[in-house]
PDB file of C-alpha atoms in Angstrom:
ATOM      1  CA  MET A 610    -214.378  87.406 150.248  1.00 71.00           C
ATOM      2  CA  LYS A 611    -211.883  85.795 147.957  1.00 73.00           C
ATOM      3  CA  LYS A 612    -214.575  85.831 144.740  1.00 77.00           C
ATOM      4  CA  GLU A 613    -213.395  89.336 145.163  1.00 85.00           C
ATOM      5  CA  ILE A 614    -209.773  89.041 144.206  1.00 87.00           C
ATOM      6  CA  PRO A 615    -210.096  88.658 140.519  1.00 89.00           C
ATOM      7  CA  ASN A 616    -212.403  92.166 140.609  1.00 91.00           C
ATOM      8  CA  LEU A 617    -209.853  94.401 142.475  1.00 93.00           C
ATOM      9  CA  LEU A 618    -206.985  92.621 140.025  1.00 94.00           C
ATOM     10  CA  THR A 619    -209.594  94.118 136.712  1.00 95.00           C
ATOM     11  CA  LEU A 620    -209.196  97.581 139.312  1.00 96.00           C
ATOM     12  CA  GLY A 621    -205.904  97.115 139.493  1.00 97.00           C
ATOM     13  CA  ASN A 622    -205.797  97.250 135.415  1.00 97.00           C
ATOM     14  CA  LEU A 623    -208.021 100.020 135.413  1.00 98.00           C
ATOM     15  CA  LEU A 624    -205.660 101.920 137.915  1.00 98.00           C
ATOM     16  CA  ALA A 625    -202.871 101.485 135.534  1.00 98.00           C
ATOM     17  CA  GLY A 626    -205.046 102.394 132.411  1.00 98.00           C
ATOM     18  CA  CYS A 627    -205.552 105.831 134.208  1.00 98.00           C
ATOM     19  CA  MET A 628    -202.068 106.469 135.036  1.00 98.00           C
ATOM     20  CA  GLY A 629    -200.943 105.865 131.393  1.00 98.00           C
ATOM     21  CA  LEU A 630    -203.339 108.486 130.890  1.00 98.00           C
ATOM     22  CA  TYR A 631    -202.096 110.971 132.990  1.00 98.00           C
ATOM     23  CA  PHE A 632    -198.339 110.127 131.306  1.00 98.00           C
ATOM     24  CA  VAL A 633    -199.450 110.283 128.087  1.00 97.00           C
ATOM     25  CA  MET A 634    -200.808 114.033 128.987  1.00 96.00           C
ATOM     26  CA  GLN A 635    -197.463 114.865 130.703  1.00 96.00           C
ATOM     27  CA  GLY A 636    -195.826 113.470 127.356  1.00 94.00           C
ATOM     28  CA  ASN A 637    -193.981 110.582 129.108  1.00 97.00           C
ATOM     29  CA  LEU A 638    -194.588 107.685 126.059  1.00 98.00           C
ATOM     30  CA  LEU A 639    -192.506 105.334 128.069  1.00 97.00           C
ATOM     31  CA  PHE A 640    -194.309 105.415 131.368  1.00 98.00           C
ATOM     32  CA  ALA A 641    -197.200 105.117 129.508  1.00 98.00           C
ATOM     33  CA  SER A 642    -196.533 101.887 128.282  1.00 98.00           C
ATOM     34  CA  TYR A 643    -195.353 100.537 131.424  1.00 98.00           C
ATOM     35  CA  CYS A 644    -198.582 101.201 132.830  1.00 98.00           C
ATOM     36  CA  ILE A 645    -200.307  99.150 130.088  1.00 98.00           C
ATOM     37  CA  PHE A 646    -197.746  95.977 130.574  1.00 97.00           C
ATOM     38  CA  ILE A 647    -198.962  96.442 134.171  1.00 98.00           C
ATOM     39  CA  SER A 648    -202.059  96.281 133.239  1.00 98.00           C
ATOM     40  CA  LEU A 649    -201.773  93.175 130.463  1.00 96.00           C
ATOM     41  CA  ILE A 650    -200.287  91.512 133.930  1.00 96.00           C
ATOM     42  CA  CYS A 651    -203.722  92.453 135.933  1.00 96.00           C
ATOM     43  CA  ASP A 652    -205.546  91.427 132.645  1.00 93.00           C
ATOM     44  CA  PHE A 653    -204.015  87.824 132.749  1.00 90.00           C
ATOM     45  CA  LEU A 654    -203.958  87.323 136.398  1.00 91.00           C
ATOM     46  CA  ASP A 655    -208.106  88.580 136.655  1.00 90.00           C
ATOM     47  CA  GLY A 656    -209.058  85.992 134.769  1.00 84.00           C
ATOM     48  CA  PHE A 657    -206.290  82.731 135.657  1.00 82.00           C
ATOM     49  CA  LEU A 658    -207.365  83.704 139.413  1.00 84.00           C
ATOM     50  CA  ALA A 659    -210.779  84.244 138.694  1.00 81.00           C
ATOM     51  CA  ARG A 660    -210.819  79.806 137.307  1.00 78.00           C
ATOM     52  CA  LEU A 661    -208.928  79.146 140.027  1.00 80.00           C
ATOM     53  CA  LEU A 662    -211.213  80.434 142.833  1.00 80.00           C
ATOM     54  CA  HIS A 663    -214.339  79.225 140.966  1.00 78.00           C
ATOM     55  CA  ALA A 664    -215.060  83.298 140.893  1.00 76.00           C
ATOM     56  CA  TYR A 665    -216.436  83.594 137.866  1.00 79.00           C
ATOM     57  CA  SER A 666    -219.023  86.988 138.080  1.00 82.00           C
ATOM     58  CA  GLU A 667    -221.496  88.507 136.100  1.00 85.00           C
ATOM     59  CA  LEU A 668    -219.977  92.162 137.339  1.00 88.00           C
ATOM     60  CA  GLY A 669    -216.732  90.537 137.119  1.00 87.00           C
ATOM     61  CA  LYS A 670    -217.069  90.207 133.281  1.00 88.00           C
ATOM     62  CA  GLU A 671    -218.863  93.563 133.107  1.00 92.00           C
ATOM     63  CA  LEU A 672    -215.968  95.085 134.835  1.00 94.00           C
ATOM     64  CA  ASP A 673    -213.503  93.688 133.119  1.00 94.00           C
ATOM     65  CA  SER A 674    -214.717  95.182 129.704  1.00 94.00           C
ATOM     66  CA  LEU A 675    -214.960  98.788 131.218  1.00 96.00           C
ATOM     67  CA  ALA A 676    -211.293  98.182 132.214  1.00 97.00           C
ATOM     68  CA  ASP A 677    -210.112  97.102 129.333  1.00 97.00           C
ATOM     69  CA  MET A 678    -211.865  99.789 127.352  1.00 97.00           C
ATOM     70  CA  VAL A 679    -209.451 102.370 129.343  1.00 98.00           C
ATOM     71  CA  SER A 680    -206.224 100.523 129.193  1.00 98.00           C
ATOM     72  CA  PHE A 681    -206.441  98.856 126.033  1.00 97.00           C
ATOM     73  CA  GLY A 682    -208.771 101.202 123.495  1.00 97.00           C
ATOM     74  CA  VAL A 683    -208.232 104.401 124.733  1.00 98.00           C
ATOM     75  CA  LEU A 684    -205.027 104.489 126.474  1.00 98.00           C
ATOM     76  CA  PRO A 685    -203.075 103.397 123.457  1.00 98.00           C
ATOM     77  CA  SER A 686    -205.387 105.692 120.877  1.00 97.00           C
ATOM     78  CA  PHE A 687    -204.396 108.579 123.046  1.00 97.00           C
ATOM     79  CA  MET A 688    -200.335 107.347 122.707  1.00 97.00           C
ATOM     80  CA  LEU A 689    -200.544 106.960 118.923  1.00 96.00           C
ATOM     81  CA  TYR A 690    -201.795 109.916 118.856  1.00 93.00           C
ATOM     82  CA  ASN A 691    -199.060 111.694 120.560  1.00 93.00           C
ATOM     83  CA  LEU A 692    -196.807 109.577 118.219  1.00 94.00           C
ATOM     84  CA  VAL A 693    -198.844 110.612 115.044  1.00 91.00           C
ATOM     85  CA  GLU A 694    -198.428 114.426 115.638  1.00 87.00           C
ATOM     86  CA  GLN A 695    -194.302 113.445 116.908  1.00 88.00           C
ATOM     87  CA  SER A 696    -194.218 112.495 113.215  1.00 87.00           C
ATOM     88  CA  CYS A 697    -196.318 113.980 110.477  1.00 81.00           C
ATOM     89  CA  GLY A 698    -195.437 117.567 112.076  1.00 67.00           C
ATOM     90  CA  ALA A 699    -196.456 120.124 109.471  1.00 60.00           C
ATOM     91  CA  GLN A 700    -197.854 117.548 107.080  1.00 65.00           C
ATOM     92  CA  CYS A 701    -200.599 117.047 109.493  1.00 67.00           C
ATOM     93  CA  THR A 702    -202.406 119.759 107.977  1.00 61.00           C
ATOM     94  CA  VAL A 703    -202.151 118.989 104.324  1.00 58.00           C
ATOM     95  CA  GLY A 704    -203.635 117.198 101.658  1.00 60.00           C
ATOM     96  CA  PRO A 705    -207.111 115.241 102.503  1.00 59.00           C
ATOM     97  CA  LEU A 706    -208.505 115.203 106.118  1.00 57.00           C
ATOM     98  CA  GLY A 707    -206.216 118.155 106.732  1.00 58.00           C
ATOM     99  CA  PHE A 708    -205.812 118.956 110.701  1.00 61.00           C
ATOM    100  CA  TYR A 709    -208.246 115.789 111.576  1.00 67.00           C
ATOM    101  CA  LYS A 710    -205.860 113.713 109.921  1.00 73.00           C
ATOM    102  CA  PRO A 711    -204.385 112.645 113.830  1.00 82.00           C
ATOM    103  CA  PHE A 712    -208.061 111.661 114.823  1.00 88.00           C
ATOM    104  CA  MET A 713    -207.813 108.822 112.801  1.00 90.00           C
ATOM    105  CA  VAL A 714    -206.434 106.977 115.400  1.00 94.00           C
ATOM    106  CA  PHE A 715    -209.199 106.973 117.849  1.00 96.00           C
ATOM    107  CA  SER A 716    -211.299 104.578 115.753  1.00 96.00           C
ATOM    108  CA  LEU A 717    -209.347 102.350 117.819  1.00 96.00           C
ATOM    109  CA  ALA A 718    -211.232 103.111 120.323  1.00 97.00           C
ATOM    110  CA  LEU A 719    -214.152 103.368 119.052  1.00 97.00           C
ATOM    111  CA  MET A 720    -213.752  99.314 117.823  1.00 97.00           C
ATOM    112  CA  SER A 721    -212.342  98.884 120.648  1.00 97.00           C
ATOM    113  CA  ALA A 722    -215.421  99.574 122.541  1.00 96.00           C
ATOM    114  CA  TYR A 723    -217.484  97.766 119.840  1.00 96.00           C
ATOM    115  CA  ARG A 724    -215.201  94.471 119.886  1.00 95.00           C
ATOM    116  CA  LEU A 725    -215.895  94.271 124.191  1.00 94.00           C
ATOM    117  CA  ALA A 726    -219.918  94.862 123.915  1.00 92.00           C
ATOM    118  CA  LYS A 727    -220.184  92.257 121.234  1.00 90.00           C
ATOM    119  CA  PHE A 728    -217.089  89.961 123.186  1.00 87.00           C
ATOM    120  CA  ASN A 729    -220.179  90.087 126.629  1.00 86.00           C
ATOM    121  CA  ILE A 730    -222.857  89.171 124.499  1.00 86.00           C
ATOM    122  CA  ASP A 731    -220.691  86.569 122.159  1.00 81.00           C
ATOM    123  CA  THR A 732    -221.424  82.779 123.548  1.00 75.00           C
ATOM    124  CA  ARG A 733    -218.881  81.696 120.657  1.00 76.00           C
ATOM    125  CA  GLN A 734    -215.694  83.161 122.497  1.00 68.00           C
ATOM    126  CA  THR A 735    -215.483  80.759 125.044  1.00 64.00           C
ATOM    127  CA  ASP A 736    -212.658  78.659 123.824  1.00 66.00           C
ATOM    128  CA  SER A 737    -211.268  81.255 121.065  1.00 72.00           C
ATOM    129  CA  PHE A 738    -211.541  84.778 119.905  1.00 84.00           C
ATOM    130  CA  ILE A 739    -213.610  86.084 116.868  1.00 88.00           C
ATOM    131  CA  GLY A 740    -211.273  89.693 116.046  1.00 90.00           C
ATOM    132  CA  VAL A 741    -208.205  90.800 117.588  1.00 93.00           C
ATOM    133  CA  PRO A 742    -208.399  90.946 121.467  1.00 93.00           C
ATOM    134  CA  THR A 743    -208.097  94.698 122.482  1.00 96.00           C
ATOM    135  CA  PRO A 744    -205.436  93.318 124.660  1.00 95.00           C
ATOM    136  CA  ALA A 745    -202.629  92.504 121.548  1.00 95.00           C
ATOM    137  CA  ASN A 746    -203.315  96.197 120.152  1.00 96.00           C
ATOM    138  CA  GLY A 747    -202.154  97.208 124.009  1.00 97.00           C
ATOM    139  CA  LEU A 748    -199.510  95.334 123.515  1.00 96.00           C
ATOM    140  CA  LEU A 749    -198.164  96.598 120.070  1.00 97.00           C
ATOM    141  CA  VAL A 750    -198.581 100.416 120.741  1.00 97.00           C
ATOM    142  CA  ALA A 751    -197.193  99.933 124.405  1.00 97.00           C
ATOM    143  CA  SER A 752    -193.870  98.742 122.927  1.00 97.00           C
ATOM    144  CA  LEU A 753    -193.526 101.509 120.323  1.00 97.00           C
ATOM    145  CA  PRO A 754    -192.284 104.162 122.855  1.00 97.00           C
ATOM    146  CA  LEU A 755    -190.090 100.847 124.504  1.00 97.00           C
ATOM    147  CA  ILE A 756    -188.264 100.750 120.902  1.00 97.00           C
ATOM    148  CA  LEU A 757    -187.756 104.104 120.443  1.00 96.00           C
ATOM    149  CA  HIS A 758    -186.388 104.478 123.632  1.00 96.00           C
ATOM    150  CA  PHE A 759    -184.602 101.833 124.144  1.00 96.00           C
ATOM    151  CA  GLN A 760    -184.014 100.536 120.267  1.00 96.00           C
ATOM    152  CA  PRO A 761    -183.567 103.625 118.458  1.00 95.00           C
ATOM    153  CA  GLU A 762    -181.855 102.461 115.433  1.00 95.00           C
ATOM    154  CA  TYR A 763    -185.932 101.211 114.548  1.00 94.00           C
ATOM    155  CA  SER A 764    -187.097 104.342 114.817  1.00 92.00           C
ATOM    156  CA  ALA A 765    -187.620 105.473 111.462  1.00 90.00           C
ATOM    157  CA  TYR A 766    -189.692 102.231 111.168  1.00 90.00           C
ATOM    158  CA  ILE A 767    -192.351 103.721 113.937  1.00 92.00           C
ATOM    159  CA  LEU A 768    -192.274 107.247 113.639  1.00 89.00           C
ATOM    160  CA  HIS A 769    -193.942 107.450 110.309  1.00 88.00           C
ATOM    161  CA  TYR A 770    -197.648 109.086 110.742  1.00 88.00           C
ATOM    162  CA  LYS A 771    -199.028 107.448 107.133  1.00 88.00           C
ATOM    163  CA  GLY A 772    -197.974 103.716 108.318  1.00 92.00           C
ATOM    164  CA  LEU A 773    -199.360 104.869 111.739  1.00 94.00           C
ATOM    165  CA  LEU A 774    -202.789 105.860 110.509  1.00 92.00           C
ATOM    166  CA  ILE A 775    -203.080 103.186 108.018  1.00 93.00           C
ATOM    167  CA  TYR A 776    -202.046 100.462 111.589  1.00 96.00           C
ATOM    168  CA  SER A 777    -205.135 101.939 113.318  1.00 96.00           C
ATOM    169  CA  ILE A 778    -207.395 101.519 110.718  1.00 95.00           C
ATOM    170  CA  LEU A 779    -206.215  97.915 109.890  1.00 96.00           C
ATOM    171  CA  MET A 780    -206.494  97.203 113.472  1.00 97.00           C
ATOM    172  CA  SER A 781    -209.731  98.929 114.111  1.00 97.00           C
ATOM    173  CA  TYR A 782    -211.333  96.129 111.240  1.00 96.00           C
ATOM    174  CA  LEU A 783    -209.541  93.205 112.775  1.00 95.00           C
ATOM    175  CA  LEU A 784    -210.961  94.265 116.347  1.00 95.00           C
ATOM    176  CA  VAL A 785    -214.586  94.005 115.177  1.00 94.00           C
ATOM    177  CA  SER A 786    -213.361  91.189 112.001  1.00 92.00           C
ATOM    178  CA  GLU A 787    -215.223  88.049 111.967  1.00 88.00           C
ATOM    179  CA  LEU A 788    -211.924  86.037 112.168  1.00 87.00           C
ATOM    180  CA  PRO A 789    -211.273  83.537 114.217  1.00 87.00           C
ATOM    181  CA  LEU A 790    -208.202  83.626 116.511  1.00 87.00           C
ATOM    182  CA  MET A 791    -206.487  80.884 119.211  1.00 81.00           C
ATOM    183  CA  ALA A 792    -206.608  82.035 122.645  1.00 75.00           C
ATOM    184  CA  PHE A 793    -204.029  80.882 125.339  1.00 72.00           C
ATOM    185  CA  LYS A 794    -206.668  79.557 127.732  1.00 66.00           C
ATOM    186  CA  PHE A 795    -205.097  76.276 128.283  1.00 61.00           C
ATOM    187  CA  LYS A 796    -207.783  73.730 129.783  1.00 60.00           C
ATOM    188  CA  THR A 797    -205.195  70.424 130.672  1.00 62.00           C
ATOM    189  CA  TRP A 798    -201.113  71.016 130.177  1.00 66.00           C
ATOM    190  CA  SER A 799    -200.984  68.100 127.274  1.00 70.00           C
ATOM    191  CA  TRP A 800    -198.650  68.418 124.293  1.00 68.00           C
ATOM    192  CA  ALA A 801    -201.708  67.316 122.377  1.00 67.00           C
ATOM    193  CA  ASP A 802    -204.250  69.564 123.038  1.00 68.00           C
ATOM    194  CA  ASN A 803    -201.858  73.035 122.759  1.00 74.00           C
ATOM    195  CA  GLN A 804    -199.484  71.655 120.193  1.00 81.00           C
ATOM    196  CA  SER A 805    -200.156  75.127 118.682  1.00 79.00           C
ATOM    197  CA  ARG A 806    -200.020  77.080 121.654  1.00 81.00           C
ATOM    198  CA  TYR A 807    -196.452  75.764 123.225  1.00 87.00           C
ATOM    199  CA  LEU A 808    -194.967  76.012 119.618  1.00 89.00           C
ATOM    200  CA  PHE A 809    -196.106  80.026 119.241  1.00 89.00           C
ATOM    201  CA  LEU A 810    -195.194  80.134 123.200  1.00 91.00           C
ATOM    202  CA  ILE A 811    -191.519  79.346 122.291  1.00 93.00           C
ATOM    203  CA  TYR A 812    -191.411  81.027 119.206  1.00 93.00           C
ATOM    204  CA  CYS A 813    -192.328  84.535 121.496  1.00 94.00           C
ATOM    205  CA  VAL A 814    -189.395  83.828 123.618  1.00 95.00           C
ATOM    206  CA  ALA A 815    -186.988  83.297 120.339  1.00 96.00           C
ATOM    207  CA  MET A 816    -187.869  86.242 119.414  1.00 96.00           C
ATOM    208  CA  LEU A 817    -187.730  88.469 122.413  1.00 95.00           C
ATOM    209  CA  VAL A 818    -184.123  86.800 122.845  1.00 95.00           C
ATOM    210  CA  MET A 819    -183.291  87.880 119.750  1.00 95.00           C
ATOM    211  CA  PHE A 820    -185.281  91.054 119.005  1.00 95.00           C
ATOM    212  CA  LYS A 821    -186.181  92.320 122.621  1.00 95.00           C
ATOM    213  CA  PHE A 822    -188.832  94.790 122.684  1.00 95.00           C
ATOM    214  CA  ALA A 823    -188.783  95.527 118.699  1.00 95.00           C
ATOM    215  CA  ALA A 824    -190.175  91.599 118.899  1.00 96.00           C
ATOM    216  CA  PHE A 825    -193.859  93.090 120.176  1.00 96.00           C
ATOM    217  CA  PRO A 826    -194.800  94.215 116.813  1.00 95.00           C
ATOM    218  CA  VAL A 827    -193.540  90.638 115.140  1.00 94.00           C
ATOM    219  CA  LEU A 828    -195.276  88.498 117.440  1.00 95.00           C
ATOM    220  CA  VAL A 829    -198.631  90.052 117.407  1.00 94.00           C
ATOM    221  CA  ILE A 830    -198.929  90.092 113.561  1.00 93.00           C
ATOM    222  CA  SER A 831    -197.694  86.119 113.564  1.00 93.00           C
ATOM    223  CA  TYR A 832    -200.261  86.039 115.897  1.00 92.00           C
ATOM    224  CA  ILE A 833    -202.975  87.100 114.056  1.00 91.00           C
ATOM    225  CA  ALA A 834    -201.510  85.344 110.932  1.00 89.00           C
ATOM    226  CA  LEU A 835    -200.779  81.950 113.088  1.00 85.00           C
ATOM    227  CA  SER A 836    -204.548  81.983 114.355  1.00 83.00           C
ATOM    228  CA  GLY A 837    -205.622  82.661 110.099  1.00 78.00           C
ATOM    229  CA  ILE A 838    -203.368  79.925 109.157  1.00 80.00           C
ATOM    230  CA  LEU A 839    -205.124  77.245 111.730  1.00 72.00           C
ATOM    231  CA  SER A 840    -208.322  78.574 110.901  1.00 70.00           C
ATOM    232  CA  LEU A 841    -208.431  77.668 107.349  1.00 67.00           C
ATOM    233  CA  ASN A 842    -206.465  74.761 107.726  1.00 66.00           C
ATOM    234  CA  LYS A 843    -209.827  73.436 109.819  1.00 65.00           C
ATOM    235  CA  SER A 844    -212.252  74.557 107.620  1.00 58.00           C
ATOM    236  CA  PHE A 845    -210.352  72.474 104.648  1.00 59.00           C
ATOM    237  CA  GLN A 846    -210.085  69.380 107.471  1.00 60.00           C
ATOM    238  CA  LYS A 847    -214.220  69.635 107.430  1.00 57.00           C
TER     239      LYS A 847
END
């Protein structure tokens, strides 16, 4: 029975993702963001408990990917579509692609599916990630409605449809790229083995205290940049 506990949390992740889609259809992006954060918590806890209880299973692995596809692939895509429509208005029908421009954000859902399928058969990603993990995309997108609601002074940076479309295409590429990224999987708690992880976590806390929700996009970009720097450093050391 204890082996099903992680799977129940994974289903909680999926349920929150489904509820988030409902809130997007109701035009409530704020509650949709809360659903992504609930999914993130469930996604962290199911892996943590699977390791703690020695409850790994192929079923759990596949179920986790299916849940992540909804919560961190499909749901963020629909949220971005909503934000693009809010920000571009009549301009959506002008220029190349015209009416179809907002649909470009669904590239995130497509590449999330590709990434998650690839992850399940890629034995190189046991201790680190190759390509941006889908929860990172979910976290960044979830922060946008929160910033609009609680920190409206940053709204001009978010309700910019060209920026949102560029983000969608760039992140779609990063999801399936061969870029090695740091994973927060602690095998030990020692400083020597996890110095980069601990320093980044301290940086995250400091940024959140100073900038609140506006820190999340910066943290995701910093995570990608730091991982790239560490990867280059390892390459030079070889």
